[in-house]
Short mmCIF file of C-alpha atoms and ligand atoms in Angstrom, two decimals:
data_model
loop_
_atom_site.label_atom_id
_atom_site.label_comp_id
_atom_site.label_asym_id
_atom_site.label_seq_id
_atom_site.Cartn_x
_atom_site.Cartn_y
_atom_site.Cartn_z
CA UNK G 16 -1.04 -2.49 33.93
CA UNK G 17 -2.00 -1.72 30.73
CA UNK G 18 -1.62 -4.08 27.54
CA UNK G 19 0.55 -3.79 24.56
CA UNK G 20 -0.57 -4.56 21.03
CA UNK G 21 1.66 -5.43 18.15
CA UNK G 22 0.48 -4.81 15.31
CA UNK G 23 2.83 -6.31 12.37
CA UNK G 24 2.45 -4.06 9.17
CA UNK G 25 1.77 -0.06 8.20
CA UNK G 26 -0.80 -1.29 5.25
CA UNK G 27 -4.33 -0.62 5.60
CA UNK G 28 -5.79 -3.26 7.40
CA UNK G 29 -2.93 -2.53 10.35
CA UNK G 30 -3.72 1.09 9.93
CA UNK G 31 -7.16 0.64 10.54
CA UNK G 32 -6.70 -1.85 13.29
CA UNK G 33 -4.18 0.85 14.70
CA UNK G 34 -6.76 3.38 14.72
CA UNK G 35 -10.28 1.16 16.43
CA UNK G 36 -7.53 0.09 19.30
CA UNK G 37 -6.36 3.64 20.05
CA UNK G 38 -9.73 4.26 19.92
CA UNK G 39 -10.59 1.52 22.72
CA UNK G 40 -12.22 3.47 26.50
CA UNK G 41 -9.06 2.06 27.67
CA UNK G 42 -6.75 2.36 24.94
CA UNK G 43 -3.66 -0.44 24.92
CA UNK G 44 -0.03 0.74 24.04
CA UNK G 45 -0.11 -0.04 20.14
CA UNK G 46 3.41 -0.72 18.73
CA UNK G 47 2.97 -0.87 14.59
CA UNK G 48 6.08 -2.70 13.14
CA UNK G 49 6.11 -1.92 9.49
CA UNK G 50 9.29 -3.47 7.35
CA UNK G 51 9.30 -0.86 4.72
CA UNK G 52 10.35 2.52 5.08
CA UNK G 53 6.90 3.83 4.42
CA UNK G 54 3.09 3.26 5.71
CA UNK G 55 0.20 2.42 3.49
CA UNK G 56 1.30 -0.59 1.65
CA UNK G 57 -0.06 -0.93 -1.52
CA UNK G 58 -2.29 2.30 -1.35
CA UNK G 59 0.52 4.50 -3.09
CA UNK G 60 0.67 7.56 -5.23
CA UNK G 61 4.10 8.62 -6.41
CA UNK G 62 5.02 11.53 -8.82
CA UNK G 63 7.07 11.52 -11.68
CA UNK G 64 10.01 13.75 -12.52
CA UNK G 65 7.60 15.91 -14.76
CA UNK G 66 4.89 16.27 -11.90
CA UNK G 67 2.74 13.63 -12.97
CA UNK G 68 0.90 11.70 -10.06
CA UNK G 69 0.12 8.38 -10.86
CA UNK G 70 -1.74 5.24 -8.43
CA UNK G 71 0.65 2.14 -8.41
CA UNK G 72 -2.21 0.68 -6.06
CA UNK G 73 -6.32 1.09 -6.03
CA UNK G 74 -7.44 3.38 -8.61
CA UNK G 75 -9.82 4.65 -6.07
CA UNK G 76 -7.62 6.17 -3.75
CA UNK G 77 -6.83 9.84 -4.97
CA UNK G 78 -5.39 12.79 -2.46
CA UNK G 79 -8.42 15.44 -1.83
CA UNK G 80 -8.90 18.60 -4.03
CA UNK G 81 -7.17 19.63 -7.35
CA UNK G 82 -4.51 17.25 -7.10
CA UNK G 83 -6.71 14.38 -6.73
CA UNK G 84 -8.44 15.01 -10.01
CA UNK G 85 -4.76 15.55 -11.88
CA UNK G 86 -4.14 11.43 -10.99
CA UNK G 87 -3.60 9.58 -13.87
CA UNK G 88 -5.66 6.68 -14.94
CA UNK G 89 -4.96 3.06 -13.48
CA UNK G 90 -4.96 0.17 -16.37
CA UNK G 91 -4.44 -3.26 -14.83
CA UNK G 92 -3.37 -6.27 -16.87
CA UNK G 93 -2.82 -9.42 -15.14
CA UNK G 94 -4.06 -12.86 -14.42
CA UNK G 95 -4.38 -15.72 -16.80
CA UNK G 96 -3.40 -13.15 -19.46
CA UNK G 97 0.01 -12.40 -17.80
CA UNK G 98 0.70 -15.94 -17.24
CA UNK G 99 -0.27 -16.92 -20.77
CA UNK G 100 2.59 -14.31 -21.96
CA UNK G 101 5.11 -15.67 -19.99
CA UNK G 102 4.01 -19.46 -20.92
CA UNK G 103 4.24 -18.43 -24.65
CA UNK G 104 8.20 -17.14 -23.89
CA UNK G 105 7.28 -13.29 -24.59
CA UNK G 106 9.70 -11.02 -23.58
CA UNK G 107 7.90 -8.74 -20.51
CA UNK G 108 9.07 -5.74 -21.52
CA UNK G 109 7.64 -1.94 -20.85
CA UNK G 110 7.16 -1.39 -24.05
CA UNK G 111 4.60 -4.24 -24.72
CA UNK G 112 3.14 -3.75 -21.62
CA UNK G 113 2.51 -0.17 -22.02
CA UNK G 114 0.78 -1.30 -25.48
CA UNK G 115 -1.46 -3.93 -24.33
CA UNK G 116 -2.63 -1.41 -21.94
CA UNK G 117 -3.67 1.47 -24.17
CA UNK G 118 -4.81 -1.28 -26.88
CA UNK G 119 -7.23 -2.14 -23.43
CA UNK G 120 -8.10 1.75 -22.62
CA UNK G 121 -9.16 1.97 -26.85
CA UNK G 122 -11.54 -0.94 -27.37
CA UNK G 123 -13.00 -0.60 -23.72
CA UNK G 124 -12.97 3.19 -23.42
CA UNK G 125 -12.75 4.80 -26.76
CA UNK G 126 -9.49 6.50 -25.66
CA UNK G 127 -7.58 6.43 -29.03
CA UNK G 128 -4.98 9.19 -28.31
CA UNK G 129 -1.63 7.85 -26.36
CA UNK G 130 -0.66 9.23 -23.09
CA UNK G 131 0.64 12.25 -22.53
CA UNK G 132 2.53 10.26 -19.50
CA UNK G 133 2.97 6.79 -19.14
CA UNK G 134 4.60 4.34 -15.97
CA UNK G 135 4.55 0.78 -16.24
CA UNK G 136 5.37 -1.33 -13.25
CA UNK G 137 5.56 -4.93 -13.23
CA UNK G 138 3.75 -6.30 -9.75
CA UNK G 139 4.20 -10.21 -9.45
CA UNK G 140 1.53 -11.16 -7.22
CA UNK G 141 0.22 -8.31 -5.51
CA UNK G 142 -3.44 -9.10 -5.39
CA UNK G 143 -4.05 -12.16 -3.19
CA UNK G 144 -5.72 -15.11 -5.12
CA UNK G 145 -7.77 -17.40 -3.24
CA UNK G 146 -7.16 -21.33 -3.98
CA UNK G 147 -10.29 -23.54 -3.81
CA UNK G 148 -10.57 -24.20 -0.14
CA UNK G 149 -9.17 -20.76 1.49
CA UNK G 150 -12.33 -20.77 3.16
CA UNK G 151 -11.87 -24.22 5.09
CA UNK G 152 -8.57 -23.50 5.78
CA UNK G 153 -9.48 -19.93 7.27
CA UNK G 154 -11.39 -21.68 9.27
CA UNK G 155 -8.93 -24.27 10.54
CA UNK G 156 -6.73 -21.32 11.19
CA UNK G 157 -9.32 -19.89 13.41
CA UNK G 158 -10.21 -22.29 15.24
CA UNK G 159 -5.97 -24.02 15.55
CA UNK G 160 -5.95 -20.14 17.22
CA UNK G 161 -8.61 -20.32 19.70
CA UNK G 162 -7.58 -24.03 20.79
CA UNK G 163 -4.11 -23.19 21.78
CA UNK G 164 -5.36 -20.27 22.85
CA UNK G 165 -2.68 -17.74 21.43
CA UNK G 166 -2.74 -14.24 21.21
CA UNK G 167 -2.81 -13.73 17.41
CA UNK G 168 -5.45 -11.94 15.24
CA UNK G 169 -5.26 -12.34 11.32
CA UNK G 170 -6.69 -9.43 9.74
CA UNK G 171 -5.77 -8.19 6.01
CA UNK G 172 -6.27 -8.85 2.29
CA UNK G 173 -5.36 -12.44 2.73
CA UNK G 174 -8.17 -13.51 4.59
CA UNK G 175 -11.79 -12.13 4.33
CA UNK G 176 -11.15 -9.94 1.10
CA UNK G 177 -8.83 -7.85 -0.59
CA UNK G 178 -11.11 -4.69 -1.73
CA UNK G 179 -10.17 -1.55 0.59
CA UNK G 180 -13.50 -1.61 2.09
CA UNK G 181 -12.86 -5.23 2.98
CA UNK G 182 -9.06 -4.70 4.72
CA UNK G 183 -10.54 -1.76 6.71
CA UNK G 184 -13.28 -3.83 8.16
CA UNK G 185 -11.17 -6.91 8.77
CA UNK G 186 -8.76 -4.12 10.85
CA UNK G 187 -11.68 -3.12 12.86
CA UNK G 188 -12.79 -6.69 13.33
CA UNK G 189 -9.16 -7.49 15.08
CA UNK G 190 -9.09 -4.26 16.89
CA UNK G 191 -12.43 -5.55 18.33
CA UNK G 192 -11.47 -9.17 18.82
CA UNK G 193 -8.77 -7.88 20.85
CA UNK G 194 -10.06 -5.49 22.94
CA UNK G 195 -12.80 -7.74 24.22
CA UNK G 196 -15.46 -6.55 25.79
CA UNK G 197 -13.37 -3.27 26.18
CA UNK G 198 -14.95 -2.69 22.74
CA UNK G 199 -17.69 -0.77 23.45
CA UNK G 200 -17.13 2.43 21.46
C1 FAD N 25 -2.43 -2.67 -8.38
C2 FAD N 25 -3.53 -2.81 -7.36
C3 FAD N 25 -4.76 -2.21 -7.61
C4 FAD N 25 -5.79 -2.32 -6.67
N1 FAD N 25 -6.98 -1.71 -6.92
C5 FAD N 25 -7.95 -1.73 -5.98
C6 FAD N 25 -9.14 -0.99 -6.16
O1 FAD N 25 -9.31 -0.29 -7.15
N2 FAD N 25 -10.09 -1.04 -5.18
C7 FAD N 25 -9.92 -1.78 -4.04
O2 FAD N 25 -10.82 -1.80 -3.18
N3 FAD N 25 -8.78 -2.49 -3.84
C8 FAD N 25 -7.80 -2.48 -4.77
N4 FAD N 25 -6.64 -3.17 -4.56
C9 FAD N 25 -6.52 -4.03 -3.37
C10 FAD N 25 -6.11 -3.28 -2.11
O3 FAD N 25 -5.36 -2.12 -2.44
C11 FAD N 25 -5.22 -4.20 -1.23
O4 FAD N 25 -5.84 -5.46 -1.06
C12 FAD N 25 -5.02 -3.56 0.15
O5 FAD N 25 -4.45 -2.26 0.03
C13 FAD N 25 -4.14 -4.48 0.97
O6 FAD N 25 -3.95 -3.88 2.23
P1 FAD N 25 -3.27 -4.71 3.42
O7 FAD N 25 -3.02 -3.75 4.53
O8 FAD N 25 -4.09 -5.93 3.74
O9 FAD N 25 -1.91 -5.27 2.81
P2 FAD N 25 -0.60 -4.42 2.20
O10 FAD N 25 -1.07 -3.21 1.54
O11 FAD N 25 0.11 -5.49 1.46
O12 FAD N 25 0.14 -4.02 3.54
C14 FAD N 25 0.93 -4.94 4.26
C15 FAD N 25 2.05 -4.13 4.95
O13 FAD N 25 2.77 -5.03 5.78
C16 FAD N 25 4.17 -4.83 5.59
N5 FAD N 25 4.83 -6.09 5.90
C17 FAD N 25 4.74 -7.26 5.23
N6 FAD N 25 5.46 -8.21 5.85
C18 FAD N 25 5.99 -7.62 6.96
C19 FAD N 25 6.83 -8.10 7.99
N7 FAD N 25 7.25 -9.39 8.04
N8 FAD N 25 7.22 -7.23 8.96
C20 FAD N 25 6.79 -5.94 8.93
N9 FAD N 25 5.99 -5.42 7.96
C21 FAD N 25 5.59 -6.27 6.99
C22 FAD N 25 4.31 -4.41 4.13
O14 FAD N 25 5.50 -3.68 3.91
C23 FAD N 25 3.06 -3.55 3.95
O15 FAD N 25 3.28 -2.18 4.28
C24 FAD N 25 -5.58 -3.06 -5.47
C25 FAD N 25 -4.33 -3.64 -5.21
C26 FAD N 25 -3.32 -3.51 -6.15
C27 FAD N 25 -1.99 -4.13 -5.83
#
């Protein structure tokens, strides 16, 4: 009888692992549970009311063709600076948001003229930080896995790196960890 494989969210790394598994000689059922009502997680493009497209996600991400290069340029502001703002008692507003960044885009690239469009989104904690020790505890993870032997496979930006590159390989590495020796393609 053939296996089933649950693979619990539509963002990249479960996309990818989607795709090496249906991929398999002998391909398992794959059931993707995804909580939102769309796929691709952070990777997201959305358009404004005027037409505008801009990236909420990675910058490097752009639909093919013409309206790939009419995507609007990503400035991220975060970190220590964001948390140094909000320890200072700064109001978080659009407006000074949407200043800091083009203050950025004019000392770093030259770009003195203000967009023609502009979106600001506020996104708490939507790059994964690793703590001092994620590393050890991975590890402990890993290995609390294989003792009690249960069928789970962590793959995504929490783990082994949170570039794209890195989510679609740690997809693939599941998808292979899974399948077994079944792997062979
Ligand atoms: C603003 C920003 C800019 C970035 N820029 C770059 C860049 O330029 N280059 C680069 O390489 N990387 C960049 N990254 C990083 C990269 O985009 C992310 O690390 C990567 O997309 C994460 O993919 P993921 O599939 O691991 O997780 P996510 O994209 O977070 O996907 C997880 C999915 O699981 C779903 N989910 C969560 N919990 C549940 C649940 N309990 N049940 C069902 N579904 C659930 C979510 O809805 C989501 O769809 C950027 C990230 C951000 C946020």
């Amino acid at each position: 009888m053939s296996r089933t494989v649950v693979v619990l969210g539509g963002g990249i790394s479960g996309l990818a692992a989607c795709y090496h598994l249906s991929r398999a000689s002998h391909p398992p059922k794959v059931v993707l549970v995804e909580g939102s009502k769309r796929l691709g997680g952070w990777i997201r493009s959305v358009r404004g009311p005027d037409g505008a497209i801009f990236e909420l996600g990675p910058r490097g991400i752009r639909p093919a063709g013409a309206l790939g290069a009419r995507t609007l340029l990503l400035v991220m502001l975060g970190g220590s600076w964001l948390q140094m703002l909000e320890a200072s008692g700064c109001v978080l507003s659009q407006k000074l948001f949407q200043q800091q960044a083009q203050e950025a885009v004019a000392t770093q690239l030259g770009l003195k003229e203000p967009p023609s469009h502009c979106l600001v989104h506020l996104h708490k904690n939507c790059i994964p930080q690793y703590t001092l020790g994620h590393w050890q505890k991975l590890e402990s993870a890993m290995k609390f896995l294989a003792a009690q032997k249960l069928p789970l496979t962590l793959a995504g930006a929490s783990y082994e790196g949170v570039a794209v590159n890195d989510c679609i390989e740690s997809g693939r590495q599941a998808a292979i960890s899974v399948l077994g020796p079944e792997s062979n393609r």
